[in-house]
CSV table of C-alpha atoms and ligand atoms in Angstrom, one decimal:
chain,number,residue,atom,x,y,z
A,1204,MET,CA,127.9,111.0,100.8
A,1205,PRO,CA,128.8,107.3,100.4
A,1206,GLU,CA,126.6,105.4,97.9
A,1207,LEU,CA,123.7,103.8,99.8
A,1208,LYS,CA,123.6,100.0,100.0
A,1209,HIS,CA,120.6,98.3,98.4
A,1210,PRO,CA,118.0,97.7,101.2
A,1211,HIS,CA,118.3,93.9,100.7
A,1212,GLN,CA,122.0,93.8,100.4
A,1213,THR,CA,122.7,92.3,103.8
A,1214,GLN,CA,120.5,89.3,103.0
A,1215,ASN,CA,121.1,86.4,100.5
A,1216,PRO,CA,122.2,88.3,97.4
A,1217,ILE,CA,121.0,85.8,94.9
A,1218,MET,CA,117.5,85.1,96.2
A,1219,ILE,CA,114.7,87.2,94.7
A,1220,LYS,CA,112.9,89.4,97.2
A,1221,LEU,CA,109.1,89.7,97.5
A,1222,GLY,CA,107.7,93.1,98.4
A,1223,VAL,CA,104.1,92.8,99.5
A,1224,ASN,CA,101.9,95.8,98.7
A,1225,ILE,CA,99.2,96.0,101.3
A,1226,ASP,CA,97.3,99.1,99.9
A,1227,HIS,CA,94.1,97.2,99.3
A,1228,VAL,CA,93.8,96.1,102.9
A,1229,ALA,CA,93.5,99.8,103.5
A,1230,THR,CA,91.1,100.1,100.6
A,1231,ILE,CA,88.6,97.8,102.4
A,1232,ARG,CA,89.0,99.8,105.7
A,1233,GLN,CA,88.4,103.1,103.9
A,1234,ALA,CA,85.2,101.7,102.3
A,1235,ARG,CA,83.7,102.3,105.8
A,1236,ARG,CA,86.2,104.8,107.2
A,1237,THR,CA,86.7,102.6,110.2
A,1238,THR,CA,89.7,101.0,111.8
A,1239,GLU,CA,89.5,97.5,110.3
A,1240,PRO,CA,91.1,95.7,108.6
A,1241,ASP,CA,94.3,97.3,109.7
A,1242,PRO,CA,97.1,97.3,107.1
A,1243,VAL,CA,99.6,97.1,110.0
A,1244,TRP,CA,98.2,93.6,110.9
A,1245,ALA,CA,98.4,92.7,107.2
A,1246,ALA,CA,102.1,93.7,107.3
A,1247,ALA,CA,102.8,91.5,110.3
A,1248,ALA,CA,101.0,88.5,108.7
A,1249,ALA,CA,102.8,89.1,105.4
A,1250,GLU,CA,106.1,89.0,107.3
A,1251,LEU,CA,105.1,85.7,108.8
A,1252,GLY,CA,104.4,84.4,105.3
A,1253,GLY,CA,107.9,85.3,104.1
A,1254,ALA,CA,107.6,88.9,102.8
A,1255,ASP,CA,111.0,90.5,102.4
A,1256,GLN,CA,109.5,93.9,102.2
A,1257,ILE,CA,106.3,95.8,102.9
A,1258,THR,CA,105.2,98.2,100.1
A,1259,VAL,CA,102.7,101.0,100.5
A,1260,HIS,CA,101.6,103.8,98.2
A,1261,LEU,CA,100.6,106.9,100.0
A,1262,ARG,CA,98.5,108.6,97.4
A,1263,GLU,CA,97.8,112.3,97.4
A,1264,ASP,CA,94.1,111.6,97.6
A,1265,ARG,CA,94.6,109.2,100.6
A,1266,ARG,CA,92.2,106.7,99.0
A,1267,HIS,CA,93.7,103.8,100.9
A,1268,ILE,CA,96.9,104.2,102.9
A,1269,GLN,CA,96.8,107.0,105.5
A,1270,ASP,CA,99.6,109.0,107.1
A,1271,ARG,CA,99.0,107.1,110.4
A,1272,ASP,CA,99.6,103.8,108.6
A,1273,ILE,CA,103.1,104.7,107.3
A,1274,GLU,CA,104.0,106.1,110.7
A,1275,VAL,CA,103.0,102.9,112.5
A,1276,LEU,CA,104.5,100.7,109.8
A,1277,LYS,CA,107.8,102.6,110.1
A,1278,ARG,CA,107.9,101.6,113.8
A,1279,THR,CA,106.7,98.1,113.5
A,1280,VAL,CA,107.8,96.5,110.2
A,1281,ASN,CA,110.8,94.3,110.7
A,1282,VAL,CA,111.6,93.8,107.0
A,1283,LYS,CA,112.2,96.6,104.5
A,1284,LEU,CA,109.7,99.3,104.1
A,1285,ASN,CA,109.2,100.6,100.6
A,1286,LEU,CA,107.1,103.8,100.2
A,1287,GLU,CA,105.7,104.5,96.8
A,1288,CYS,CA,104.8,108.1,96.2
A,1289,ALA,CA,104.3,110.7,93.5
A,1290,CYS,CA,107.0,113.1,92.7
A,1291,VAL,CA,105.4,116.1,94.4
A,1292,ASP,CA,106.6,118.3,97.3
A,1293,GLU,CA,104.1,117.1,99.9
A,1294,MET,CA,105.1,113.5,99.4
A,1295,LEU,CA,108.8,114.1,99.2
A,1296,SER,CA,108.6,116.0,102.5
A,1297,ILE,CA,106.7,113.1,104.1
A,1298,ALA,CA,109.2,110.6,102.7
A,1299,CYS,CA,112.2,112.6,103.9
A,1300,ASP,CA,110.7,112.8,107.4
A,1301,LEU,CA,109.7,109.2,107.6
A,1302,LYS,CA,112.9,107.8,106.1
A,1303,PRO,CA,111.7,104.4,104.8
A,1304,ASP,CA,114.3,102.0,103.5
A,1305,GLN,CA,113.3,102.8,100.0
A,1306,VAL,CA,111.2,105.2,98.1
A,1307,CYS,CA,109.8,104.3,94.7
A,1308,LEU,CA,108.7,107.3,92.7
A,1309,VAL,CA,105.5,106.6,90.7
A,1310,PRO,CA,103.1,108.6,88.5
A,1311,GLU,CA,99.8,109.5,89.9
A,1312,LYS,CA,96.5,110.7,88.3
A,1313,ARG,CA,93.5,111.4,90.5
A,1314,ALA,CA,91.0,109.6,88.2
A,1315,GLU,CA,93.0,106.4,87.7
A,1316,VAL,CA,91.8,103.2,89.3
A,1317,THR,CA,95.4,102.1,89.8
A,1318,THR,CA,98.8,103.3,88.6
A,1319,GLU,CA,98.7,103.4,84.8
A,1320,GLY,CA,102.1,102.9,83.4
A,1321,GLY,CA,105.6,104.0,84.5
A,1322,LEU,CA,106.7,107.5,85.5
A,1323,ASP,CA,107.8,109.3,82.3
A,1324,ILE,CA,111.1,110.6,83.7
A,1325,ILE,CA,112.0,112.1,80.3
A,1326,ALA,CA,109.0,114.3,80.3
A,1327,ASN,CA,109.5,115.1,84.1
A,1328,ARG,CA,113.2,115.2,84.0
A,1329,SER,CA,114.0,118.2,86.3
A,1330,ARG,CA,111.3,117.3,88.8
A,1331,VAL,CA,112.6,113.7,89.0
A,1332,ALA,CA,116.2,114.9,89.2
A,1333,ASP,CA,115.4,117.2,92.1
A,1334,ALA,CA,113.4,114.5,93.9
A,1335,VAL,CA,116.1,111.8,93.5
A,1336,LYS,CA,118.7,114.2,95.0
A,1337,ARG,CA,116.4,115.2,97.8
A,1338,LEU,CA,115.6,111.6,98.8
A,1339,LYS,CA,119.2,110.5,98.5
A,1340,ASP,CA,120.4,113.4,100.6
A,1341,ALA,CA,118.0,112.2,103.3
A,1342,GLY,CA,119.7,108.8,103.2
A,1343,ILE,CA,116.9,107.0,101.3
A,1344,PHE,CA,117.5,104.4,98.6
A,1345,VAL,CA,115.6,105.6,95.4
A,1346,SER,CA,113.9,103.5,92.8
A,1347,LEU,CA,112.0,104.8,89.8
A,1348,PHE,CA,109.0,103.1,88.5
A,1349,ILE,CA,109.4,103.3,84.7
A,1350,ASP,CA,108.3,101.6,81.5
A,1351,PRO,CA,110.7,99.0,80.1
A,1352,ALA,CA,112.2,101.4,77.6
A,1353,ARG,CA,115.9,102.0,76.9
A,1354,ASP,CA,115.8,105.8,77.0
A,1355,GLN,CA,113.9,105.8,80.4
A,1356,ILE,CA,116.4,103.4,81.9
A,1357,GLU,CA,119.4,105.4,80.7
A,1358,LEU,CA,118.0,108.6,82.1
A,1359,ALA,CA,117.3,106.8,85.5
A,1360,LYS,CA,121.1,106.1,85.5
A,1361,GLU,CA,122.0,109.6,84.6
A,1362,LEU,CA,119.7,111.0,87.3
A,1363,SER,CA,121.6,108.8,89.8
A,1364,ALA,CA,118.6,106.6,90.9
A,1365,GLN,CA,119.9,103.4,92.5
A,1366,ALA,CA,117.2,101.1,91.1
A,1367,VAL,CA,114.4,101.0,88.6
A,1368,GLU,CA,111.1,99.1,89.0
A,1369,LEU,CA,110.0,98.0,85.5
A,1370,HIS,CA,106.3,98.3,84.9
A,1371,THR,CA,104.9,94.9,84.2
A,1372,GLY,CA,101.4,96.0,83.6
A,1373,THR,CA,101.4,95.7,79.8
A,1374,TYR,CA,102.8,92.1,80.2
A,1375,ALA,CA,100.1,91.3,82.7
A,1376,ASP,CA,97.4,92.8,80.5
A,1377,ALA,CA,98.4,90.8,77.4
A,1378,THR,CA,95.4,88.6,76.4
A,1379,THR,CA,97.1,86.2,74.0
A,1380,ASP,CA,100.2,83.9,74.5
A,1381,ALA,CA,101.9,85.7,71.6
A,1382,ALA,CA,101.3,89.1,73.1
A,1383,GLN,CA,102.5,87.9,76.5
A,1384,HIS,CA,105.6,86.4,74.9
A,1385,ASP,CA,106.4,89.7,73.1
A,1386,GLN,CA,105.9,91.7,76.4
A,1387,LEU,CA,108.2,89.3,78.2
A,1388,GLN,CA,110.8,89.8,75.6
A,1389,ILE,CA,110.6,93.6,76.1
A,1390,LEU,CA,110.9,93.1,79.8
A,1391,THR,CA,113.9,90.8,79.4
A,1392,THR,CA,115.7,93.1,77.0
A,1393,ALA,CA,115.0,96.1,79.3
A,1394,SER,CA,116.2,94.1,82.4
A,1395,HIS,CA,119.6,93.4,80.7
A,1396,HIS,CA,119.9,97.0,80.0
A,1397,VAL,CA,119.1,97.9,83.6
A,1398,LYS,CA,122.0,95.7,84.7
A,1399,ASP,CA,124.3,97.0,82.0
A,1400,CYS,CA,123.6,100.5,83.4
A,1401,GLY,CA,124.6,99.3,86.9
A,1402,LEU,CA,121.2,99.8,88.3
A,1403,HIS,CA,119.3,97.4,90.7
A,1404,LEU,CA,116.5,95.6,89.0
A,1405,HIS,CA,112.9,95.5,90.4
A,1406,ALA,CA,109.6,94.9,88.7
A,1407,GLY,CA,105.9,95.0,89.5
A,1408,HIS,CA,102.3,95.8,88.7
A,1409,GLY,CA,99.6,93.4,87.7
A,1410,LEU,CA,101.6,90.3,88.7
A,1411,THR,CA,99.5,87.3,89.8
A,1412,TYR,CA,100.0,83.7,90.8
A,1413,HIS,CA,99.5,82.8,87.1
A,1414,ASN,CA,102.0,85.2,85.4
A,1415,VAL,CA,104.7,85.8,88.0
A,1416,ILE,CA,107.1,82.9,87.2
A,1417,PRO,CA,108.5,84.1,83.8
A,1418,VAL,CA,109.2,87.6,85.4
A,1419,ALA,CA,110.8,86.1,88.4
A,1420,ALA,CA,112.9,84.0,86.0
A,1421,ILE,CA,114.5,87.0,84.3
A,1422,ALA,CA,118.2,86.9,85.1
A,1423,GLU,CA,119.2,89.1,88.0
A,1424,MET,CA,115.7,90.1,88.9
A,1425,GLU,CA,116.1,91.3,92.5
A,1426,GLU,CA,112.7,92.4,93.8
A,1427,LEU,CA,109.1,92.0,92.8
A,1428,ASN,CA,106.4,94.2,94.3
A,1429,ILE,CA,103.0,92.5,94.2
A,1430,GLY,CA,99.7,93.7,95.8
A,1431,HIS,CA,96.3,93.1,94.4
A,1432,SER,CA,96.6,89.4,93.7
A,1433,ILE,CA,98.0,88.6,97.1
A,1434,VAL,CA,95.4,90.7,99.0
A,1435,ALA,CA,92.6,89.1,96.9
A,1436,ARG,CA,93.8,85.6,97.7
A,1437,SER,CA,94.3,86.4,101.4
A,1438,MET,CA,90.5,86.8,101.8
A,1439,PHE,CA,90.2,83.1,101.3
A,1440,VAL,CA,93.4,81.6,102.6
A,1441,GLY,CA,94.7,84.3,104.9
A,1442,MET,CA,97.5,86.7,104.3
A,1443,GLN,CA,100.3,84.5,105.7
A,1444,THR,CA,99.4,81.6,103.3
A,1445,ALA,CA,98.8,83.9,100.4
A,1446,VAL,CA,102.3,85.5,100.8
A,1447,ALA,CA,103.9,82.1,101.3
A,1448,GLN,CA,102.4,80.8,98.1
A,1449,MET,CA,103.5,83.8,96.1
A,1450,LYS,CA,107.0,83.7,97.6
A,1451,ALA,CA,107.3,80.0,96.5
A,1452,LEU,CA,106.4,81.0,92.9
A,1453,CYS,CA,109.0,83.8,92.9
A,1454,ILE,CA,111.7,81.4,94.1
A,1455,GLU,CA,110.6,78.8,91.6
A,1456,GLY,CA,110.9,81.3,88.8
A,1457,ALA,CA,114.3,82.6,90.1
A,1458,MET,CA,115.6,79.0,90.1
A,1459,HIS,CA,114.7,78.4,86.5
B,2292,PXP,N1,104.6,98.5,91.9
B,2292,PXP,C1,104.2,99.8,91.8
B,2292,PXP,C2,105.2,100.8,91.5
B,2292,PXP,C3,102.8,100.1,92.0
B,2292,PXP,O1,102.4,101.3,91.8
B,2292,PXP,C4,101.9,99.0,92.3
B,2292,PXP,C5,100.5,99.3,92.5
B,2292,PXP,O2,100.4,100.2,93.6
B,2292,PXP,C6,102.5,97.7,92.4
B,2292,PXP,C7,103.8,97.5,92.2
B,2292,PXP,C8,101.6,96.6,92.8
B,2292,PXP,O3,100.7,96.3,91.7
B,2292,PXP,P1,99.6,95.2,91.9
B,2292,PXP,O4,98.7,95.7,93.0
B,2292,PXP,O5,98.9,95.2,90.6
B,2292,PXP,O6,100.3,93.9,92.2
């Protein structure tokens, strides 16, 4: 099978892409198990604001995004659709049937509030290897959400993933300038290694309007996936404006 093109490859290759994660629009809906707010509306508004990609995480516990959401999004999203899911049979079957533009494999623990760290592909090597093959055979571009560690990046390459999304949560959680600087160094070194391995470079988790620019400024960063901060701001300024403001910061960082 010919190597799949990166989902964004047909667009401007030097401009950083913003994936807007709309899970928490569904979180509000699920608080009342009703029909509003609809993440499908959020996706449309995000597109109007300049989103290059809509990202959703279908969790095994269905705490926010539902199966209906991904089905409707698949039919209505006009940019790229990135499905985050755990490396388990149920999710892989759903992904292979849905055929989003990209699947990002993530770790999942039932008790967690949100994803806690990257998928340890070394500890889960055979499961991840099988999943990458299965998704690629279905024609889906595969990204692995991993910590910014050399051995994880090298294994991602060995397992034939096309991209890695570096976990930026530790950087985002840093409470001092010095700690943030150290974490940025780790991300930058890892990013160079990702490119040396010939993988596409994505990043995400915990990014906000205040911390995104240095990450967007990492050379050759191609895609950032950002959710909570955008959805939070959208309550006050609307989704379209919230996305446009984040997109402007991503571009500002990329031009540094
Ligand atoms: N990237 C991945 C792989 C994630 O699991 C998440 C959270 O679902 C995000 C990005 C977005 O994180 P946040 O909501 O903190 O911006």
